[in-house]
Structures are given as C-alpha cells and as structure tokens.
Tab-separated table of C-alpha atoms and ligand atoms in Angstrom:
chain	number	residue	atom	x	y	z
A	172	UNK	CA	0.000	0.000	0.000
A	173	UNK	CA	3.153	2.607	0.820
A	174	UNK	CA	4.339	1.770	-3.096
A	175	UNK	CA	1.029	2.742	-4.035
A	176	UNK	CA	1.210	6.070	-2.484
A	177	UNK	CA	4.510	6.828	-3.232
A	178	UNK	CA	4.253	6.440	-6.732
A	179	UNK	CA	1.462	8.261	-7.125
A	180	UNK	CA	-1.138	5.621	-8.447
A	181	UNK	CA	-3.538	6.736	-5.974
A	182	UNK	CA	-3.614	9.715	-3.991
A	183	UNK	CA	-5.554	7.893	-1.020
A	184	UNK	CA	-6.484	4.332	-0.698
A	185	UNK	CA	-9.836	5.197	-0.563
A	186	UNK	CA	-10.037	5.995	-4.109
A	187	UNK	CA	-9.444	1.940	-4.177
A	188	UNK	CA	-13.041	0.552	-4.793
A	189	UNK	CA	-12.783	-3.105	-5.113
A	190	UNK	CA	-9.821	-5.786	-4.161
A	191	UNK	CA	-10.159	-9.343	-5.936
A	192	UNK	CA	-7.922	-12.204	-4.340
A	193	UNK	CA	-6.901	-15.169	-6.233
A	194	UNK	CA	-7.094	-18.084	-3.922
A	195	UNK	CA	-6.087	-21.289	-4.743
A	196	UNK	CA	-8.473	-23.281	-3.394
A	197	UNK	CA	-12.014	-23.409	-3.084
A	198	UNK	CA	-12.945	-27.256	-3.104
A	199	UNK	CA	-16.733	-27.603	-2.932
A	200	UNK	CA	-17.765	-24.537	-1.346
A	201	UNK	CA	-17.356	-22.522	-4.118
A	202	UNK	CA	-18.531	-22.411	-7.647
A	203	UNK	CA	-17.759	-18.803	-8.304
A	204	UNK	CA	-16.012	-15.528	-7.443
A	205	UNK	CA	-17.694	-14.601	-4.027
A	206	UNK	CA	-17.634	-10.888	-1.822
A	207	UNK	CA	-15.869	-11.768	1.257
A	208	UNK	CA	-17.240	-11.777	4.401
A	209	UNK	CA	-15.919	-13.234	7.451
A	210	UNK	CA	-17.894	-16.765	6.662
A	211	UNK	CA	-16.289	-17.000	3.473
A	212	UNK	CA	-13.025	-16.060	5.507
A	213	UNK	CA	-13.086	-18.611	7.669
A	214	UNK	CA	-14.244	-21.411	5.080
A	215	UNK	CA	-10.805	-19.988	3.031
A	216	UNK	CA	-9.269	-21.133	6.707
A	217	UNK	CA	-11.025	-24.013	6.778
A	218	UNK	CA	-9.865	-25.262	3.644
A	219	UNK	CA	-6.383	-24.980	4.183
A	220	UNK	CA	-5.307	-28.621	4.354
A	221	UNK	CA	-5.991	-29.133	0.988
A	222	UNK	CA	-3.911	-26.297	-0.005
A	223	UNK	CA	-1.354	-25.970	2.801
A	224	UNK	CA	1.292	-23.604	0.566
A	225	UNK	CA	-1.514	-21.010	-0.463
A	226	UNK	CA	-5.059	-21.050	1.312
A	227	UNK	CA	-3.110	-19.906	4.866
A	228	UNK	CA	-1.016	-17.282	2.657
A	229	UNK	CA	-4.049	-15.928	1.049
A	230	UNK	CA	-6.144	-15.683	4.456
A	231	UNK	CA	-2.825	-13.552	5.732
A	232	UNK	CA	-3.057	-11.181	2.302
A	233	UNK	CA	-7.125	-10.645	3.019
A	234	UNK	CA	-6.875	-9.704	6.664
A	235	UNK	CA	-4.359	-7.107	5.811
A	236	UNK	CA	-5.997	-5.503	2.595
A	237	UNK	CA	-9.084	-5.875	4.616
A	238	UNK	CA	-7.304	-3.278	7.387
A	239	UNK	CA	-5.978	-0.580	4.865
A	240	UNK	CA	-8.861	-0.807	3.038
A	241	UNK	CA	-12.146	-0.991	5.060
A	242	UNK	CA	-14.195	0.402	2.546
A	243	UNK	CA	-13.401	-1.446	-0.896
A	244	UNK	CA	-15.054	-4.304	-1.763
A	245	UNK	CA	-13.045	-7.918	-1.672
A	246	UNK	CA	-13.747	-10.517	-3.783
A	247	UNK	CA	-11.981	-14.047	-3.002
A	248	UNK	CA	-11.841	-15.856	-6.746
A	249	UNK	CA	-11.094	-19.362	-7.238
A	250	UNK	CA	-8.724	-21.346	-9.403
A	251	UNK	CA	-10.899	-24.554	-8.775
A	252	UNK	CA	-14.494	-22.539	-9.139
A	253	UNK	CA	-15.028	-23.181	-12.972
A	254	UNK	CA	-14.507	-26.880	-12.493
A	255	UNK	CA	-17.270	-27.624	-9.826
A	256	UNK	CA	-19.401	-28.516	-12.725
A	257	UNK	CA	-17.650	-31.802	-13.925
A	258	UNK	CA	-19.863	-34.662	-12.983
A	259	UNK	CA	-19.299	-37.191	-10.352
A	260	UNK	CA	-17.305	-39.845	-12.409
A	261	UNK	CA	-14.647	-37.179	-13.730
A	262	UNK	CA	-13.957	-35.478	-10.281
A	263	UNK	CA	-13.972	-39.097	-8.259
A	264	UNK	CA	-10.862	-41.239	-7.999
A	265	UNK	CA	-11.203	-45.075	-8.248
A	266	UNK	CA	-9.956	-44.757	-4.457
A	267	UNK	CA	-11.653	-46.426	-1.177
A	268	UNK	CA	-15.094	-44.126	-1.005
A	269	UNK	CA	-14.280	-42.904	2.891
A	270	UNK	CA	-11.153	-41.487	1.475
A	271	UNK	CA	-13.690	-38.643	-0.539
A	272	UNK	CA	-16.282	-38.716	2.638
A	273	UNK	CA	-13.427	-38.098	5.536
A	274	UNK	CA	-10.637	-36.357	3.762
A	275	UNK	CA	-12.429	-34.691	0.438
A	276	UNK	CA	-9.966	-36.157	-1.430
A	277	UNK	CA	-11.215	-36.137	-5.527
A	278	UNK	CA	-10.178	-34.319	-8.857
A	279	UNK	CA	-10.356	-30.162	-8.336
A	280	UNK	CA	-8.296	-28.711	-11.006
A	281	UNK	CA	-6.731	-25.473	-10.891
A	282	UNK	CA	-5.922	-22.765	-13.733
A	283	UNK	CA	-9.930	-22.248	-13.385
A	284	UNK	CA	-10.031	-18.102	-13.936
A	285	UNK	CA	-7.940	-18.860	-17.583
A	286	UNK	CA	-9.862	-21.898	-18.337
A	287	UNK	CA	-12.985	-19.646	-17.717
A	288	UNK	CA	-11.844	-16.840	-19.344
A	289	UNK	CA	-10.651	-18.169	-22.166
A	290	UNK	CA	-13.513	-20.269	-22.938
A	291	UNK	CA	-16.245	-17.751	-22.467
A	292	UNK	CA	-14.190	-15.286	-24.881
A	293	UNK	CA	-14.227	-17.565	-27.743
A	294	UNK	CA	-17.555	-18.327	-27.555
A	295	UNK	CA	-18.504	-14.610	-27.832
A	296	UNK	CA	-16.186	-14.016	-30.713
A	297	UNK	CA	-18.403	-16.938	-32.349
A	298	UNK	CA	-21.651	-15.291	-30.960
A	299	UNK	CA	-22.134	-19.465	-29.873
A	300	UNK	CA	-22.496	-21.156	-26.620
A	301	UNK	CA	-23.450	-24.507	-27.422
A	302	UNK	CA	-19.807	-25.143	-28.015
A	303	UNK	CA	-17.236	-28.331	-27.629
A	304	UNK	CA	-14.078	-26.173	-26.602
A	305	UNK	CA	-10.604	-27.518	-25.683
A	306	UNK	CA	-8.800	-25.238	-23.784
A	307	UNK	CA	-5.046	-25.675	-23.374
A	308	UNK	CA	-3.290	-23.753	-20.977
A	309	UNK	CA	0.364	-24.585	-21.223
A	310	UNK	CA	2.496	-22.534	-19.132
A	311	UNK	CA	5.349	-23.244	-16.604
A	312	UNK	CA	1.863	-24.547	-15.121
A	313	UNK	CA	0.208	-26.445	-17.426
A	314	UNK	CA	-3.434	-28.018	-17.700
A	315	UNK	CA	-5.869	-28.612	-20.728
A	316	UNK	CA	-9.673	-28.666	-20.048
A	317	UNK	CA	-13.011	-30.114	-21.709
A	318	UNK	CA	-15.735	-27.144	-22.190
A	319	UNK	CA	-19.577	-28.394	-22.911
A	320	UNK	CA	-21.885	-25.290	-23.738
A	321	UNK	CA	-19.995	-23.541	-21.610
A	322	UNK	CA	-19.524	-25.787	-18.418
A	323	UNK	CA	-15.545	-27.815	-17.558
A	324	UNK	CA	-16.876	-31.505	-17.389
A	325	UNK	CA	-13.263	-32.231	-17.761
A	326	UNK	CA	-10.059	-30.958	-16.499
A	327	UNK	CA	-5.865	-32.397	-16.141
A	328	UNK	CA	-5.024	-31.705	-13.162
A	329	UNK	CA	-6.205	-33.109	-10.036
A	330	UNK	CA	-6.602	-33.001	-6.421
A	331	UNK	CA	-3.272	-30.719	-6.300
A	332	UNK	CA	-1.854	-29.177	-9.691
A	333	UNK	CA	0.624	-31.971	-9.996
A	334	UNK	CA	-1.803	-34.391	-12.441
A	335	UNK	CA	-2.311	-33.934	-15.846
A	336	UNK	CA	0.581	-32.967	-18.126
A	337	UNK	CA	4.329	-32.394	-17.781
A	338	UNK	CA	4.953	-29.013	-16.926
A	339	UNK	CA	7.742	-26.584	-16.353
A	340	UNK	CA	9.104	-28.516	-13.289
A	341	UNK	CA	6.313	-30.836	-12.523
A	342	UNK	CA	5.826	-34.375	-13.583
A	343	UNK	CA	2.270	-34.800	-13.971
A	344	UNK	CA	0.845	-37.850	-13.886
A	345	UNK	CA	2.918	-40.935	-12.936
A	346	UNK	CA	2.495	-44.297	-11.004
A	347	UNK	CA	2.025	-43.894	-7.417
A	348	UNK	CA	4.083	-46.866	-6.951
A	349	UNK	CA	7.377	-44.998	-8.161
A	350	UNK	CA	7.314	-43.194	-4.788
A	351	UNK	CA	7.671	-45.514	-2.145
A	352	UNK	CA	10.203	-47.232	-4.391
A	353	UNK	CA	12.553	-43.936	-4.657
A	354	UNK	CA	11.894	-42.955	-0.917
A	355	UNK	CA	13.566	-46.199	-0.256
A	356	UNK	CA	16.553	-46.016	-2.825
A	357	UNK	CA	17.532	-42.671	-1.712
A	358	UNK	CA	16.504	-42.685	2.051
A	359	UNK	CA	14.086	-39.784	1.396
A	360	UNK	CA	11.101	-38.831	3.044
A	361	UNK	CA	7.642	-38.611	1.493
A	362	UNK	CA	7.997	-34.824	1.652
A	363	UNK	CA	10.974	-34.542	-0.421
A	364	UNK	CA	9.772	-37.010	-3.084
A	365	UNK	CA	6.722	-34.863	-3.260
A	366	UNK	CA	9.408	-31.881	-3.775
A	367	UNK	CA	10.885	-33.295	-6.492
A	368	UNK	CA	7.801	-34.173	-8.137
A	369	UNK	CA	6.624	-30.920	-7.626
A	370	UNK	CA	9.987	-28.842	-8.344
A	371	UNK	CA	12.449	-30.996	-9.656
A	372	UNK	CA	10.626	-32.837	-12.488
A	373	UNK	CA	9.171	-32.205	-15.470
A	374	UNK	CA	11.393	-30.442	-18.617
A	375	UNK	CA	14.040	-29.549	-15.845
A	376	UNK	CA	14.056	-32.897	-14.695
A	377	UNK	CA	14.437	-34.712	-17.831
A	378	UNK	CA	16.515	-32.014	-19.655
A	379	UNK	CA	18.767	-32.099	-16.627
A	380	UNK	CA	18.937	-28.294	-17.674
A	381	UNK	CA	16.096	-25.670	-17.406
A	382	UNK	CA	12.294	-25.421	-16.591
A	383	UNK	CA	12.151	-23.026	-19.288
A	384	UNK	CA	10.697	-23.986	-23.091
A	385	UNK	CA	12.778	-21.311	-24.248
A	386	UNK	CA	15.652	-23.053	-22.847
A	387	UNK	CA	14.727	-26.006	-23.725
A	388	UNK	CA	13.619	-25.234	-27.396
A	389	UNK	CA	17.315	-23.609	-27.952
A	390	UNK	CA	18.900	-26.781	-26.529
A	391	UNK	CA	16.599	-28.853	-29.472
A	392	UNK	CA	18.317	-26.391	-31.744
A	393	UNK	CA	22.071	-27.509	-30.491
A	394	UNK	CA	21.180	-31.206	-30.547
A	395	UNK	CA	20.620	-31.914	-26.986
A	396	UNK	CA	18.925	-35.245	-26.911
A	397	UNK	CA	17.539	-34.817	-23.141
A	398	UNK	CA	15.788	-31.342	-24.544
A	399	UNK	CA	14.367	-33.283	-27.084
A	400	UNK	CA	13.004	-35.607	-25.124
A	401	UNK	CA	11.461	-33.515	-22.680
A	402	UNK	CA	9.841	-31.639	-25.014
A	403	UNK	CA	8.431	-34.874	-26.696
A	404	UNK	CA	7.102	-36.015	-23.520
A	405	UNK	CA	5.544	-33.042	-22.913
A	406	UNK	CA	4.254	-32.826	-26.600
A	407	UNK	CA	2.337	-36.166	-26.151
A	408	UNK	CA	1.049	-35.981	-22.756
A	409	UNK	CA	-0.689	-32.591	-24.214
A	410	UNK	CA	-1.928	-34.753	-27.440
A	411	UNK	CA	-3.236	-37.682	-24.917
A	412	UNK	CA	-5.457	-35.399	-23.291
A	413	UNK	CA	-6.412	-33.437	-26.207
A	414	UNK	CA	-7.692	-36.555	-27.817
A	415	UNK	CA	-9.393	-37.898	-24.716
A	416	UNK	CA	-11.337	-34.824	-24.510
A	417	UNK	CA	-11.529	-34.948	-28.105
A	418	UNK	CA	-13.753	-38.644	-27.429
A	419	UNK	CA	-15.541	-37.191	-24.410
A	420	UNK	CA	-16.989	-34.008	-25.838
A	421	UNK	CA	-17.856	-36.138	-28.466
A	422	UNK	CA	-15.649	-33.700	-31.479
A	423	UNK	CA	-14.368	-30.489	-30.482
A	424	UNK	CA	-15.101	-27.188	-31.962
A	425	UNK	CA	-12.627	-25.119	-30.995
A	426	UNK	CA	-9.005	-25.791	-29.579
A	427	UNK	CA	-7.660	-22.820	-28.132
A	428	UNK	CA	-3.835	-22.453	-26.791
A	429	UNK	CA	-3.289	-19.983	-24.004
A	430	UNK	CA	-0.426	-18.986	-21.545
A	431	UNK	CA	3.061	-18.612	-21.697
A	432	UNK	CA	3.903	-21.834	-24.103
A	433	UNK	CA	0.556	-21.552	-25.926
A	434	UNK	CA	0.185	-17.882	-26.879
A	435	UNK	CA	4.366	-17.480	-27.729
A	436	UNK	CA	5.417	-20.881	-28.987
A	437	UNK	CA	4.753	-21.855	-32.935
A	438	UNK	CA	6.815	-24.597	-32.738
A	439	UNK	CA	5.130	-26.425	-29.511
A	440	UNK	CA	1.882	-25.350	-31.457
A	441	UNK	CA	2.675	-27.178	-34.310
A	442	UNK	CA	4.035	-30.195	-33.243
A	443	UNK	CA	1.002	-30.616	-30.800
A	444	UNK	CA	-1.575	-29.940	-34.185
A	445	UNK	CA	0.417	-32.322	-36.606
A	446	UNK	CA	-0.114	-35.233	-34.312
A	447	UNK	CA	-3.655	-34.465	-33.980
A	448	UNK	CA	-3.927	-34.838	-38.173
A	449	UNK	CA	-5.658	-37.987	-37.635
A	450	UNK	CA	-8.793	-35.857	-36.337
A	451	UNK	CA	-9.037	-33.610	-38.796
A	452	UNK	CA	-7.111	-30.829	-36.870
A	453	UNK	CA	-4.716	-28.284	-39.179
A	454	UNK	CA	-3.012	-25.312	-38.832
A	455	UNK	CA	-2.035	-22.295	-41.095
A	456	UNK	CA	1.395	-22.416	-40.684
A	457	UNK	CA	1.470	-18.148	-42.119
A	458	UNK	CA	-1.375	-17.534	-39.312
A	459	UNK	CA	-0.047	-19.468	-36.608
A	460	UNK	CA	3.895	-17.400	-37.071
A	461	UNK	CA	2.411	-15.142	-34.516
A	462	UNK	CA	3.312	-14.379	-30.413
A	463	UNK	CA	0.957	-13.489	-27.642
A	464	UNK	CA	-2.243	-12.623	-30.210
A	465	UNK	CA	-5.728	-13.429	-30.269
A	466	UNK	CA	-5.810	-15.032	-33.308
A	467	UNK	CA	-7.616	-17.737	-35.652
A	468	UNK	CA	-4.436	-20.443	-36.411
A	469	UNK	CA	-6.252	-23.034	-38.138
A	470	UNK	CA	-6.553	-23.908	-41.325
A	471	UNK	CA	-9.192	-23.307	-43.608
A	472	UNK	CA	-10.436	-27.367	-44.428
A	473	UNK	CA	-9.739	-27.792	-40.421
A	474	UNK	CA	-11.824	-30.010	-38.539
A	475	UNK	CA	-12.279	-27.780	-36.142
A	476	UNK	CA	-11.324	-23.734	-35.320
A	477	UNK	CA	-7.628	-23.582	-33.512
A	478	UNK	CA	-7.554	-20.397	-31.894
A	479	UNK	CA	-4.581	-18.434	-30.197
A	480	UNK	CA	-6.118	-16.360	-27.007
A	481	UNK	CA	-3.823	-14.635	-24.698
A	482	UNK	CA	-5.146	-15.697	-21.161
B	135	AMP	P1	3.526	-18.836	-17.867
B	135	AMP	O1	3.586	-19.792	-16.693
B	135	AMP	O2	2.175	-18.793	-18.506
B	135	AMP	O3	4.081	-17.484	-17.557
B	135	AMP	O4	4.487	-19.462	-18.996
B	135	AMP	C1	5.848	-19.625	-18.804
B	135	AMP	C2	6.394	-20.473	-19.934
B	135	AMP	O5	6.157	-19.805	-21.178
B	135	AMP	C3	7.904	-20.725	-19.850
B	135	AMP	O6	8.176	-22.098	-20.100
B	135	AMP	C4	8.431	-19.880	-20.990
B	135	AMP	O7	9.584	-20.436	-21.540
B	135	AMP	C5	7.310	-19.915	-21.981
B	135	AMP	N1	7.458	-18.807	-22.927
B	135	AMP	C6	7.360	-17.496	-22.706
B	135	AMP	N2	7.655	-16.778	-23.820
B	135	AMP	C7	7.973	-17.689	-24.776
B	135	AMP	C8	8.391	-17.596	-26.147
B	135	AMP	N3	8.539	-16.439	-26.753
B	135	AMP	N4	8.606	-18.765	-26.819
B	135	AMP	C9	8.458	-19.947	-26.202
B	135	AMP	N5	8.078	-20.086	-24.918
B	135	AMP	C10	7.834	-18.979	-24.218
C-alpha cells in the first residue's frame, strides 16, 4: 500500500473501490467468485489442508488488505471454481469411497479463472455457446480442459496441480508406486519425493537443464537429446489429453492455446496440431507465425477452429 502512495497511483487508498484475491483453493464450497465476508473467511481457513502452501497465505493477504482498506469491496476468486461442474465420475478417484467422505480427497483442477476466461471469450467471438471447446493452458503450469456449452466436465489436473501434463518442473501424472520405491533407494522422506515431483521434475528434470521452453527449445536447436526428449514427452502428454477430450466431448469445436507456451510458442503449437492430423485438426502455418495474439491459427479445411487467445 506505501508503493502505491509513493508512486502516485492513488492519492488515497480510498479511491481503491474493489480488491479481488486469487485463492487457490475453493474445493466444494465454491462455484464462483464470491464478496468476502468473514464466513467465506473462515471457510478460506477451513480449507487450508488441501492447499497448505496457499489457502493460509491468502487468508494472511485478506486480513491485511481488509485493514488498509475498510471500505473497498473484496472478492476471493477461485482457481478450482469453474470446475465444480464436472460430474461425479470425472472429479472421483477409483480410491476407497471414505477417502472422498473423511478427507475430500477427488479431482479439483486449478488454472480455473484462464480456463474460464478463455472459454467464455471464444464463444462470444463466435456469438455461440453450445460449443465443444478444448482449452489448453500450457504454461510453466500447465493443464488442458473439456468445455460443454460452456460448463468444464473435464479438467488435467487433479486433487493438487501436480496431475495432468508435464509441466515446467512438474511431472504430472505418474504411477504412485514410483514413490515408495525412490523414498527407499535414496533414504528420502515422502515430503521430499513430493518436492521433487513438484519442483524438480518435469522439462528440468528430464533435460537435466532448465524449466524453461525457451531453454529447452534452444537446446533442441544444439542437438541436446535430453531437450528433445522432454519436449516430446511433454508434446504427447498434451496430445493424450487433447484426444481424450476430443472422445468425451464427443468432437471439439474449438481448440484454443493460451499462456506462456501456448500464446508465444509456434513450434510447440505445431508439433502438438500435426499429431492431432488424424482428427481432422490443421493449422495455417502463415497464421499461426504469430506471439501473444488473439488469433484464428487453423486452417481453412480444419476439422475444427484452432484459436490463439492470450489468457
Ligand atoms: P507462464 O507460466 O504462462 O508465464 O508461462 C511460462 C512459460 O512460457 C515458460 O516455459 C516460458 O519459456 C514460456 N514462454 C514465454 N515466452 C515464450 C516464447 N517467446 N517462446 C516460447 N516459450 C515462451
């Protein structure tokens, strides 16, 4: 609040009208950006187990906005809102039912506001909402989700952002098993396997070099075999779940790209579409030469619209 003072963006905090806060999670409780009062407070408290690194962090950030700014309105909005509408049998694990019933562990997905935003914008640029939308959001973060008339009935990451694709320095999904197994090799604990699968894995762990595509893209470009192979791990596990939605929604309408890797890299872009040929999916390779646009990419005898829509 002194930085905004002191650089003159507002001459008194009063002239602040509304605050929103992005909190990470909002399990069942909420389905959509809420004013916060001190019930929603507390359940943002109450929900911290689930999200031990953020929920506690976020309560911290409200309380003191709350202070300097009595008078402006807080929102709390929630990166697992916009997937409270997938049904039962895509949010449940195949896990002992108690395990959902004591602990709330299921599927919540994350990346919610851009998976939202994104969705709802192409559909007004098309003036349609009865739409079969694929949404990929591949950033350091990465997770793709299935959009029915509007609604997530799908999304790739799970009960913590880990699941779904490989990411920046995340593994996504893997067998359990692997865990115990390591923890015993190395002597580690189940905390610091959890670290490295959280920190330590994905294109930095397989590249052995950077969590960066950029990085990772240039060492491609000077033959490095372990760059390539992240990035063709990556590639696929974004194809896998692009065609699984692809069979759920039953075709697909529109594939968008979105975030850091999606709205800046052609080449990632691409190599995702080509292996998608066998649905019908193809790009203009003049359109899709583009960075951080909203932009039609596809072809014009695509299967379906490919759209570029910065998040
Ligand atoms: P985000 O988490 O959405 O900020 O995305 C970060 C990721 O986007 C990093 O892996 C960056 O390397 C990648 N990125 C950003 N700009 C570019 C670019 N011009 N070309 C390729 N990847 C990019």
């Amino acid at each position: 609040t002194k930085e905004l003072l002191e650089n003159n963006i507002v001459e008194s905090l009063d002239e602040i009208k509304g605050v929103g806060h992005r909190i990470v999670q909002g399990a069942d409780k909420f389905d959509k950006t809420v004013v916060i009062d001190e019930r929603v407070l507390e359940t943002i408290s109450d929900l911290s187990p689930l999200a031990p690194l953020h929920n506690p962090a976020a309560v911290v950030g409200i309380k003191a906005f709350k202070e300097f700014m009595p008078n402006a309105t807080h929102t709390a909005v929630f990166d697992t809102a916009f997937h409270q509408t997938m049904p039962e049998e895509a949010y449940m694990y195949a896990t002992p039912y108690e395990w959902y019933e004591k602990y709330q562990v299921r599927k919540y997905g994350a990346h919610g506001t851009s998976h939202r935003y994104v969705s709802k914008k192409v559909a007004e640029e098309l003036g349609k909402d009865d739409l079969r939308i694929i949404v990929c959001h591949l950033g350091n973060g990465s997770s793709i989700t299935a959009v029915k008339d509007g609604k997530c009935v799908d999304t790739s990451m799970g009960f913590t952002p880990l699941a779904g694709v490989v990411m920046g320095t995340r593994s996504g999904d893997i067998d359990v098993s692997l865990v115990p197994y390591v923890m015993e090799k190395e002597g580690k604990s189940v905390g610091e396997i959890m670290d490295c699968l959280n920190k330590k894995s994905g294109f930095l762990g397989v590249s052995q070099l950077s969590s960066d595509s950029r990085d990772i893209e240039n060492g491609i470009a000077d033959g490095n075999e372990k760059c390539r192979l992240a990035q063709d791990k990556y590639i696929r596990t974004v194809v896998d779940h692009i065609a699984k939605y692809y069979v759920l929604l039953g075709g697909c309408d529109v594939l968008c790209f979105t975030a850091g890797i999606g709205e800046n890299s052609k080449s990632i872009r691409a190599q995702v579409v080509e292996k998608l040929e066998c649905l019908g999916f193809k790009l203009d390779a003049e359109a899709n030469n583009v960075r951080g646009e909203f932009r039609k990419i596809s072809a014009e005898d695509s299967s379906s619209l490919i759209y570029i829509l910065p998040t």
